Coordinates of C-alpha atoms and ligand atoms in Angstrom, one line a residue:
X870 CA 14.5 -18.6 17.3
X871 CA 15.3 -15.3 19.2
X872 CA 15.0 -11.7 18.4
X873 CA 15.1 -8.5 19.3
X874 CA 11.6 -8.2 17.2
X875 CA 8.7 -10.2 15.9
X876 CA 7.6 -8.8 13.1
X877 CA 3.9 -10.8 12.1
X878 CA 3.3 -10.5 8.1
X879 CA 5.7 -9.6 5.7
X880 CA 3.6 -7.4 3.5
X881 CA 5.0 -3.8 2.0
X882 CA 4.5 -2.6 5.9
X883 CA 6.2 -5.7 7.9
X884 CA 9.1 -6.0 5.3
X885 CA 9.5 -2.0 5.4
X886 CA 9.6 -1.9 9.0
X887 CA 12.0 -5.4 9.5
X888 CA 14.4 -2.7 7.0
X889 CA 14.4 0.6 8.8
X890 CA 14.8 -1.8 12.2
X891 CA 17.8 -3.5 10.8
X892 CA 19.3 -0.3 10.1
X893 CA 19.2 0.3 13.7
X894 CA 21.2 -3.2 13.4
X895 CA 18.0 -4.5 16.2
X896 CA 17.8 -8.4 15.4
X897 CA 14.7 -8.9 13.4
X898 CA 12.5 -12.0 12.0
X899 CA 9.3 -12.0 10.1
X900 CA 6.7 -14.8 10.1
X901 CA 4.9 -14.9 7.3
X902 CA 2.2 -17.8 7.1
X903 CA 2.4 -17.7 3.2
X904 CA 5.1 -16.6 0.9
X905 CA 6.0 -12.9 1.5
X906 CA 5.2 -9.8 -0.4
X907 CA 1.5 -11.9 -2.0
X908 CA -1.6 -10.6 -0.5
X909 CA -2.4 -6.6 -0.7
X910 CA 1.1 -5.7 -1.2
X911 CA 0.5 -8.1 -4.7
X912 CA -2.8 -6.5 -5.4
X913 CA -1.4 -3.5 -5.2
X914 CA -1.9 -0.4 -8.1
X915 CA 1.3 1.4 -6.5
X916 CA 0.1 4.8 -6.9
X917 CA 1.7 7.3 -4.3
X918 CA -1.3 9.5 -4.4
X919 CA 0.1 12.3 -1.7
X920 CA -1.3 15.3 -4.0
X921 CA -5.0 13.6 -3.6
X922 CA -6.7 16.4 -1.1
X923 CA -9.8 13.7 -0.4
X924 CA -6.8 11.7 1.8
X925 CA -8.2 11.9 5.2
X926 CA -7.3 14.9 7.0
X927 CA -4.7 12.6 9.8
X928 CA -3.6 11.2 7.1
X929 CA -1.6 14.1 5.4
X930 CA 0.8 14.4 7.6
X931 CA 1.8 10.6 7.4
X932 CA 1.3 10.8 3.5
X933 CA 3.9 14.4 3.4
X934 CA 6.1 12.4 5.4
X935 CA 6.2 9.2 2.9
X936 CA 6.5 11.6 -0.1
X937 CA 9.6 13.3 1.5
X938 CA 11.3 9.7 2.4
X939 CA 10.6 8.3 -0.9
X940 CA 13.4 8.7 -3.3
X941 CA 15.9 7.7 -0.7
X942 CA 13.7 4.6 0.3
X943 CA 13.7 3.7 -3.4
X944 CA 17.3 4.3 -3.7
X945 CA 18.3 2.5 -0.5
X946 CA 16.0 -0.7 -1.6
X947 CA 17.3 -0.9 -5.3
X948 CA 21.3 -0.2 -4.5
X949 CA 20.9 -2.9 -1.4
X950 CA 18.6 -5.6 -3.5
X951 CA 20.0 -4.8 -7.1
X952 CA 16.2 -4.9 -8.2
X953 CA 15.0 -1.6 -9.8
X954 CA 11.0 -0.9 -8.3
X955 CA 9.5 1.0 -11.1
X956 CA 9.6 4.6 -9.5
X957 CA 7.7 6.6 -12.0
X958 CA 7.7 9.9 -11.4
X959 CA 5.8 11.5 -14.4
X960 CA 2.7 12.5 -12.6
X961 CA -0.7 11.9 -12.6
X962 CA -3.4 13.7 -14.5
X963 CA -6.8 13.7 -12.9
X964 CA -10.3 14.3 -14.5
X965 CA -12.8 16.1 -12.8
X966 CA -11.9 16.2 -9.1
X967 CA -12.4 19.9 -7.2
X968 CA -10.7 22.6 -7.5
X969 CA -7.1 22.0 -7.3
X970 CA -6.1 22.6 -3.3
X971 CA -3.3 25.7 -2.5
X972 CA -1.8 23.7 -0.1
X973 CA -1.1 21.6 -3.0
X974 CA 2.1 23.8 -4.8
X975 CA 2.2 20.1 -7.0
X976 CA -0.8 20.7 -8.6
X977 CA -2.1 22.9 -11.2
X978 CA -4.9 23.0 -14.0
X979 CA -4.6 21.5 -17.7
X980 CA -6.2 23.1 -20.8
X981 CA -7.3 20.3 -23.4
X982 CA -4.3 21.8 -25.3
X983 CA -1.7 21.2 -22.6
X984 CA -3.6 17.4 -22.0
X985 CA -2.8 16.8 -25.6
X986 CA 0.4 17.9 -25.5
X987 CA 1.7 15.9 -22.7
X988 CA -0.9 12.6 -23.7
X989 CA -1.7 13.1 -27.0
X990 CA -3.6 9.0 -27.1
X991 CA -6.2 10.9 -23.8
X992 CA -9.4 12.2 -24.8
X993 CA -10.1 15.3 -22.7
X994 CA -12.8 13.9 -21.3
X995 CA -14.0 16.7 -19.4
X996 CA -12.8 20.6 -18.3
X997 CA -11.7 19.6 -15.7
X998 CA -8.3 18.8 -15.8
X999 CA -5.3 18.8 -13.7
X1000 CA -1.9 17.5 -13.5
X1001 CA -0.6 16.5 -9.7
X1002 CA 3.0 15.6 -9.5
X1003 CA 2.8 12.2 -8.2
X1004 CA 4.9 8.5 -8.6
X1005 CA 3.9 5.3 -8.6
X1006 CA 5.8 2.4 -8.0
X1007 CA 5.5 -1.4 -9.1
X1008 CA 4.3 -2.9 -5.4
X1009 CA 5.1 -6.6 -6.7
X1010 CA 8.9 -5.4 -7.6
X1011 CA 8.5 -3.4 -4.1
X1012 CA 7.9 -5.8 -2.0
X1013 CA 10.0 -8.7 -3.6
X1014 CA 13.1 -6.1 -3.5
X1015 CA 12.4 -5.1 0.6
X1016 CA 12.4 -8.8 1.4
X1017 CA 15.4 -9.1 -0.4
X1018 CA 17.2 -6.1 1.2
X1019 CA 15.6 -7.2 4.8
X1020 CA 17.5 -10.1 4.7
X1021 CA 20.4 -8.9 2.9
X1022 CA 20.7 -6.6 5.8
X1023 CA 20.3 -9.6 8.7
X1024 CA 16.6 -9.9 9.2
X1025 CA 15.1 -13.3 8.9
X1026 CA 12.0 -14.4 7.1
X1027 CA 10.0 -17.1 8.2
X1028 CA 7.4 -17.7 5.7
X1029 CA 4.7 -20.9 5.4
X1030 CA 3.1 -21.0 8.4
X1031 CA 0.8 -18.7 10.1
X1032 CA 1.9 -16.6 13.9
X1033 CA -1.3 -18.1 16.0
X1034 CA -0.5 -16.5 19.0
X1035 CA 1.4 -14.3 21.1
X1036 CA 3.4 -15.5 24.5
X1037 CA 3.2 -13.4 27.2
X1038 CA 4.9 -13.4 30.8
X1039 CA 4.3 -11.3 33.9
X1040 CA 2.1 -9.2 31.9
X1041 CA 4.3 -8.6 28.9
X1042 CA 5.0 -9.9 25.5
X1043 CA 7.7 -12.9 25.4
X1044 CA 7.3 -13.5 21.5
X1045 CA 4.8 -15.3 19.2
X1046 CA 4.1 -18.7 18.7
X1047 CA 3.1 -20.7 15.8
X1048 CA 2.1 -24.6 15.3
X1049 CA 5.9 -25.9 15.4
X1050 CA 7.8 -22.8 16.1
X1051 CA 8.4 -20.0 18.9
X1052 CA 9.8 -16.9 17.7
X1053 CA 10.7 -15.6 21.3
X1054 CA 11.5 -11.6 21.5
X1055 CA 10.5 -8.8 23.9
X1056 CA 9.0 -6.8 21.0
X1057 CA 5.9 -8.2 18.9
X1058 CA 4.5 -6.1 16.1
X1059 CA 1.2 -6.9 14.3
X1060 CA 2.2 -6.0 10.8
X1061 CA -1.0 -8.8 9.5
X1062 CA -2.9 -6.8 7.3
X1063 CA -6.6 -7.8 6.8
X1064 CA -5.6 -10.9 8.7
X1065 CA -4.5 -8.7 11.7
X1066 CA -7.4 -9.1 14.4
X1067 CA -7.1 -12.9 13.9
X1068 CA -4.0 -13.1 15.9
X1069 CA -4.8 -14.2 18.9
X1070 CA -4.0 -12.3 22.0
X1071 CA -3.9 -12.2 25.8
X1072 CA -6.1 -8.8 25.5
X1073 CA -9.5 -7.9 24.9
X1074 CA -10.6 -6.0 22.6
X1075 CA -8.0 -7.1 20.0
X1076 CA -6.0 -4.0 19.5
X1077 CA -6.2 -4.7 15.6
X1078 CA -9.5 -4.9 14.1
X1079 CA -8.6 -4.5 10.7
X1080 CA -11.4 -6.4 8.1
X1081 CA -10.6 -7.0 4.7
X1082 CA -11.7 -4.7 1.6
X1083 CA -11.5 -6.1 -1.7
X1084 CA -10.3 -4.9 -5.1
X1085 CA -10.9 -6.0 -8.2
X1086 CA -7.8 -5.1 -10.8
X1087 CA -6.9 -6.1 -14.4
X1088 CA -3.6 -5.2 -17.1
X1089 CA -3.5 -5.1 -20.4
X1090 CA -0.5 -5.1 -23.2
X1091 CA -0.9 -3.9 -26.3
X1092 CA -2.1 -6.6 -28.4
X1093 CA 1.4 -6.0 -30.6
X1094 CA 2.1 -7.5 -27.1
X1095 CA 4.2 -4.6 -27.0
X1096 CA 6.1 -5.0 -23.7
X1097 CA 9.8 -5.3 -22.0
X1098 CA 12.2 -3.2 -23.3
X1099 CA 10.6 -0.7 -25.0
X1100 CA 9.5 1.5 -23.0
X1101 CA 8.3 4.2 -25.4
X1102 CA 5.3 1.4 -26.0
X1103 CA 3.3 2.2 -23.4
X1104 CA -0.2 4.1 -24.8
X1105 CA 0.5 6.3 -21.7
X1106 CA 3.1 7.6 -19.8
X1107 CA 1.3 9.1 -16.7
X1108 CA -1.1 7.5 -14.2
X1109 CA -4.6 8.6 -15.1
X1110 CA -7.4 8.9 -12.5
X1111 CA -11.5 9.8 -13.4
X1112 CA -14.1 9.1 -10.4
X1113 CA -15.0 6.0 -12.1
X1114 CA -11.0 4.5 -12.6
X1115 CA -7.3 4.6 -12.2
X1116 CA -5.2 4.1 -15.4
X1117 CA -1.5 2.9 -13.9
X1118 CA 1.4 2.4 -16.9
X1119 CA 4.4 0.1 -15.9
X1120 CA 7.6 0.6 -17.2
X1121 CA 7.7 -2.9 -19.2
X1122 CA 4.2 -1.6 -21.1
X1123 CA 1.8 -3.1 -18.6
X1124 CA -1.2 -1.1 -17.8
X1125 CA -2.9 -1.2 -14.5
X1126 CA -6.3 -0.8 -14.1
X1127 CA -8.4 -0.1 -10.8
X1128 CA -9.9 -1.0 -8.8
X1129 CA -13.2 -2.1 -7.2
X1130 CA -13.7 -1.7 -3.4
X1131 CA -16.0 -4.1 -2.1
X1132 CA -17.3 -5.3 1.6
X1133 CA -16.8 -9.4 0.3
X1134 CA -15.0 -10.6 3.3
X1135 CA -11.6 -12.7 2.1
X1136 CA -13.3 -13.5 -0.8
X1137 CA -10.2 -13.0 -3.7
X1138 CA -12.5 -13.7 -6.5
X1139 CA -12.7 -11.4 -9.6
X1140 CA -15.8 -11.2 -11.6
X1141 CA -16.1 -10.9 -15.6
X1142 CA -18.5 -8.1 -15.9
X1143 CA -16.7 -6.2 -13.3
X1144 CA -13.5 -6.5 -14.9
X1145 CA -15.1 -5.6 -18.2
X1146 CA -17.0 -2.8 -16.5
X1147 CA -13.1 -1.2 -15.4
X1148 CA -12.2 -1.6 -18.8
X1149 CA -14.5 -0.2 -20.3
X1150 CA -14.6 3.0 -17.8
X1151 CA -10.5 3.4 -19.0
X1152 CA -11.1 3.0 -23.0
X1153 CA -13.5 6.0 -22.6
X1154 CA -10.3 8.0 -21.5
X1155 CA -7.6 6.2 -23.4
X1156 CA -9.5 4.9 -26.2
X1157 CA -6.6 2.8 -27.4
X1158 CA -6.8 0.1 -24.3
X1159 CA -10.5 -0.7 -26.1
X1160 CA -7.8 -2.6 -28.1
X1161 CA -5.8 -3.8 -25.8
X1162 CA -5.6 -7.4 -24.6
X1163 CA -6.2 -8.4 -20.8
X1164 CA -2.9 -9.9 -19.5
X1165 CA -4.0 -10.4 -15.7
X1166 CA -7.0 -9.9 -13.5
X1167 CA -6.6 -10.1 -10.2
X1168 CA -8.3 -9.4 -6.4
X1169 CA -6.5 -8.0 -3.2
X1170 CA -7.8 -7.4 0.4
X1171 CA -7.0 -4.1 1.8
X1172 CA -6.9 -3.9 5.4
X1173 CA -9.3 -1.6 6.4
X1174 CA -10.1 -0.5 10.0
X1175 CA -13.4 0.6 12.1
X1176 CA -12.5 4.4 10.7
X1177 CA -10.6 3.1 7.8
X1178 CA -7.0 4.8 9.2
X1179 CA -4.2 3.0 10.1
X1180 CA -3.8 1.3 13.7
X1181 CA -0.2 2.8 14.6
X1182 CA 2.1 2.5 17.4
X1183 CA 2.1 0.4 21.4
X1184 CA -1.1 -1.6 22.4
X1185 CA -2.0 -2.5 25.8
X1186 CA -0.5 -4.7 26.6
X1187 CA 3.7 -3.9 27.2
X1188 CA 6.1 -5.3 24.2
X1189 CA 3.4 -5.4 22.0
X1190 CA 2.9 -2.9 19.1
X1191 CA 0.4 -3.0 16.1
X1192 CA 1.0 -1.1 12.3
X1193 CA -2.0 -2.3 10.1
X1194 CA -5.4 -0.7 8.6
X1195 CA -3.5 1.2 5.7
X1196 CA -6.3 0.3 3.5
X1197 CA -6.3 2.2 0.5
X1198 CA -2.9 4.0 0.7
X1199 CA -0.1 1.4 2.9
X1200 CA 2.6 1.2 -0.8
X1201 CA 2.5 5.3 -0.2
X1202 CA 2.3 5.4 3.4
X1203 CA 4.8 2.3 4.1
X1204 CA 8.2 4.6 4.4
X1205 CA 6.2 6.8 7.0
X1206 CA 4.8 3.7 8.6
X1207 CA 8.0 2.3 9.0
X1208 CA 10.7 5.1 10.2
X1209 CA 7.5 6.1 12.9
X1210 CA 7.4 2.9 14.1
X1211 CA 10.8 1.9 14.5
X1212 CA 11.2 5.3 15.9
X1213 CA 8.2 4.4 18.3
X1214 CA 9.9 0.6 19.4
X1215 CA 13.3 2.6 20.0
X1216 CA 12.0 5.4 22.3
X1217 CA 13.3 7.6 20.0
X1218 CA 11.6 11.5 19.8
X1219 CA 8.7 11.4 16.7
X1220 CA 8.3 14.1 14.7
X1221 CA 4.6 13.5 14.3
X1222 CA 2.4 12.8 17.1
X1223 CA 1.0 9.0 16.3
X1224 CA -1.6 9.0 19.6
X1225 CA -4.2 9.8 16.2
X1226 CA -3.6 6.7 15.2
X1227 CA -3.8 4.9 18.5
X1228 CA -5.4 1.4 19.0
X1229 CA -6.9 2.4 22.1
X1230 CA -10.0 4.3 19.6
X1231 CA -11.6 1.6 19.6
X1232 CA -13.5 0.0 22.1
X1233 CA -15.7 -2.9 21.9
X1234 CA -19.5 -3.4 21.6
X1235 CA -21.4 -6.6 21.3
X1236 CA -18.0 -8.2 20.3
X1237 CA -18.0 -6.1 17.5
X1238 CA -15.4 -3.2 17.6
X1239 CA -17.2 -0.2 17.0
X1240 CA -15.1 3.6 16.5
X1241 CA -15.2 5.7 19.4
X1242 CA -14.6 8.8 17.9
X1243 CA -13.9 9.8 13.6
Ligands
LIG1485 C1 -6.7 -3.6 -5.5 C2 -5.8 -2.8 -4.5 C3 -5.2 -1.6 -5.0 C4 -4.4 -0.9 -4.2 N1 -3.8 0.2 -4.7 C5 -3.0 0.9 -3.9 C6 -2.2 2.0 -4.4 O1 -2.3 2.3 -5.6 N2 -1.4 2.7 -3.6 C7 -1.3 2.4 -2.3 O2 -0.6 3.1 -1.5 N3 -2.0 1.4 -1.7 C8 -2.8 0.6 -2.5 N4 -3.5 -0.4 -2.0 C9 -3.4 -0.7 -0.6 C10 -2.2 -1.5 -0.2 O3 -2.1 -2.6 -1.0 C11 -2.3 -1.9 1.3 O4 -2.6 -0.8 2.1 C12 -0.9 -2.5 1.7 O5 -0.5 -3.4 0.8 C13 -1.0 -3.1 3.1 O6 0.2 -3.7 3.4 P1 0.3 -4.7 4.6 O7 1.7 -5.2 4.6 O8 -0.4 -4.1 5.8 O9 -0.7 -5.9 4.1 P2 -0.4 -7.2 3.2 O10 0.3 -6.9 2.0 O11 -1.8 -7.9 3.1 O12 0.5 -8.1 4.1 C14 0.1 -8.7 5.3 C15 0.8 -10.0 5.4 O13 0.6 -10.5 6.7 C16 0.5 -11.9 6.6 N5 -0.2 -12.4 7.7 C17 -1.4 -12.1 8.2 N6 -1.7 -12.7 9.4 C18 -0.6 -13.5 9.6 C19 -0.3 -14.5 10.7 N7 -1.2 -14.7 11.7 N8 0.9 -15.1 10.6 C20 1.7 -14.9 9.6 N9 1.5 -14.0 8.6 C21 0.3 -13.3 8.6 C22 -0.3 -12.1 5.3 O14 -0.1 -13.4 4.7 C23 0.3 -11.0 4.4 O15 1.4 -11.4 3.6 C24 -4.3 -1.2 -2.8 C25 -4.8 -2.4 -2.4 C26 -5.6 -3.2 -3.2 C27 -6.2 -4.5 -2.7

């Protein structure tokens, strides 16, 4: 198979990317080594948290950019796939986090009165309340609808068997190679999530050292089973976040409920207590989900990085171009992710300087990559 690009993984960030490169009508294919759109992207809660002032401070920039791209992203996906993604845009309310950021117009304080006003089924918790005018999206419906667009647009998706290597000639990428396929293109980008460093490479260090970070997530329904059309049947409308939990409604009456974030290497396990433990923590907010049957639990491996910020942009070695280590934030961050990159494959001018997120911060020790610099 030729290509103008590789794209390795077809996650929320190799599926975005394969879209905004088909708009530049390059000739795309993604190799996926399972089926696409099922690891983090699955796991996913699909909050597009680009009010929360605790994002690292590179990260703002990227995370401004995704919340400006957004709507159009959505509306592009949707209109092209004919699958709607679940863009909520009702807000989030947040219990006891700092004082509320200026830089933040989205955000402002809640009296217990307002809180009741706009939630009336949340117990004001604490004082300290404020509303932050954020979206969440479903990241299964996501995912599924970008693959579908991708290759409504042209791209190809290889899926069920993993890239194990990447060809080079005279010093530069010639494509990527897997057991009974060669995808040959001039351009290879890493897009492998928590899976990424395990591609094996002419260099070394690997220029993605992403490990994996589990979460631990569960939904409920109503136990009237409340869910599908009626939409008014969710116990609450906005996403809810407290320091111990994240409270994400769906659209069809699911609720979301996160997350854990564990060092447990690809382990994908969930763990009774743990779950119960979340649920718990989200009935003392929302009493009602004490009542509320468990429809799914669930664990997903973010890809998390020596410094725990993404790996952005051209390695090394020529032809060859990494966009991994979103960790916590890649649903959010994978518009950003995508127009920067594409931008950065095309030679085209950036409007944000990506050397931050360079792979050459990292440098190797012991055969361990350690962070040069945070
Ligand atoms: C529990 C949990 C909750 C989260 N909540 C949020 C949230 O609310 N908001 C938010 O913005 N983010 C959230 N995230 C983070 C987000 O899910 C990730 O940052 C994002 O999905 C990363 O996307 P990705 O495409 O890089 O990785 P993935 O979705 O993991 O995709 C990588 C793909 O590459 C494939 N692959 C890897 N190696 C190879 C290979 N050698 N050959 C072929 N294919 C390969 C994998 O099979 C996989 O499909 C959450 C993550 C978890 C686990």
């Amino acid at each position: 198979v030729k290509a103008d690009v590789a794209i390795v993984g077809a996650g929320v960030i190799g599926l975005s990317l394969a879209w905004e490169l088909r708009r530049r009508e390059l000739a795309v294919v993604v190799v996926e080594k399972g089926e696409p759109g099922r690891e983090a992207s699955h796991a996913a809660g699909g909050m597009l948290a680009w009010c929360d002032d605790q994002l690292p401070a590179p990260l703002v920039p990227l995370a401004e950019l995704s919340a400006k791209l957004y709507p159009e992203f959505v509306r592009e996906i949707e209109a092209t796939s004919g699958v709607s993604v679940d863009l909520r845009t009702h807000g989030t309310i947040v219990f006891d986090h700092g004082e509320p950021q200026l830089r933040q117009v989205a955000c402002r304080r809640l009296t217990a009165k307002e809180l009741v006003e706009l939630e009336p089924d949340i117990q004001p918790v604490s004082q300290n309340i404020q509303y932050w005018q954020e979206a969440s999206v479903d990241p299964r419906i996501l995912t599924q609808a970008l693959a579908k667009a991708a290759k409504h647009r042209g791209a190809h998706v290889a899926h069920g068997e993993p890239a194990l290597a990447l060809e080079t000639q005279a010093g530069r990428v010639t494509g990527v190679k897997t057991e009974r396929a060669l995808f040959s293109a001039p351009i290879v980008v890493n897009c492998g999530g928590a899976w990424a460093a395990q591609l094996s490479t002419p260099l070394d260090p690997t220029p993605s050292p992403t490990r994996p970070v589990k979460g631990q997530m569960l939904a409920l329904v109503s136990r009237e089973g409340r869910t599908g059309a009626d939409a008014r049947a969710s116990i609450v409308r906005h996403v809810v976040r407290t320091p111990e939990v994240y409270i994400i409604p769906r659209s069809d009456g699911r609720i979301v409920i996160g997350a854990t974030v564990e060092e447990a290497g690809f382990d994908k396990r969930t763990d009774a207590a743990t779950i119960q433990r979340l649920h718990r923590s989200a009935a003392d907010v929302v009493p009602e989900l004490a009542h509320a049957r468990i429809h799914e639990t669930w664990a997903g491996l973010r890809p998390g990085s020596p410094d725990n910020l993404p790996i952005l942009g051209a390695t090394s070695l020529p032809g060859y171009f990494v966009a991994t280590g979103h960790y916590r934030d890649g649903i959010m961050l994978a518009p950003a992710t995508a127009c920067l990159v594409a931008k950065t494959i095309c030679g085209e001018p950036l409007e944000y300087d990506l050397s931050r997120f360079s792979c050459s911060r990292f440098a190797t020790w012991g055969g361990f990559p350690v962070c040069r610099a945070i």
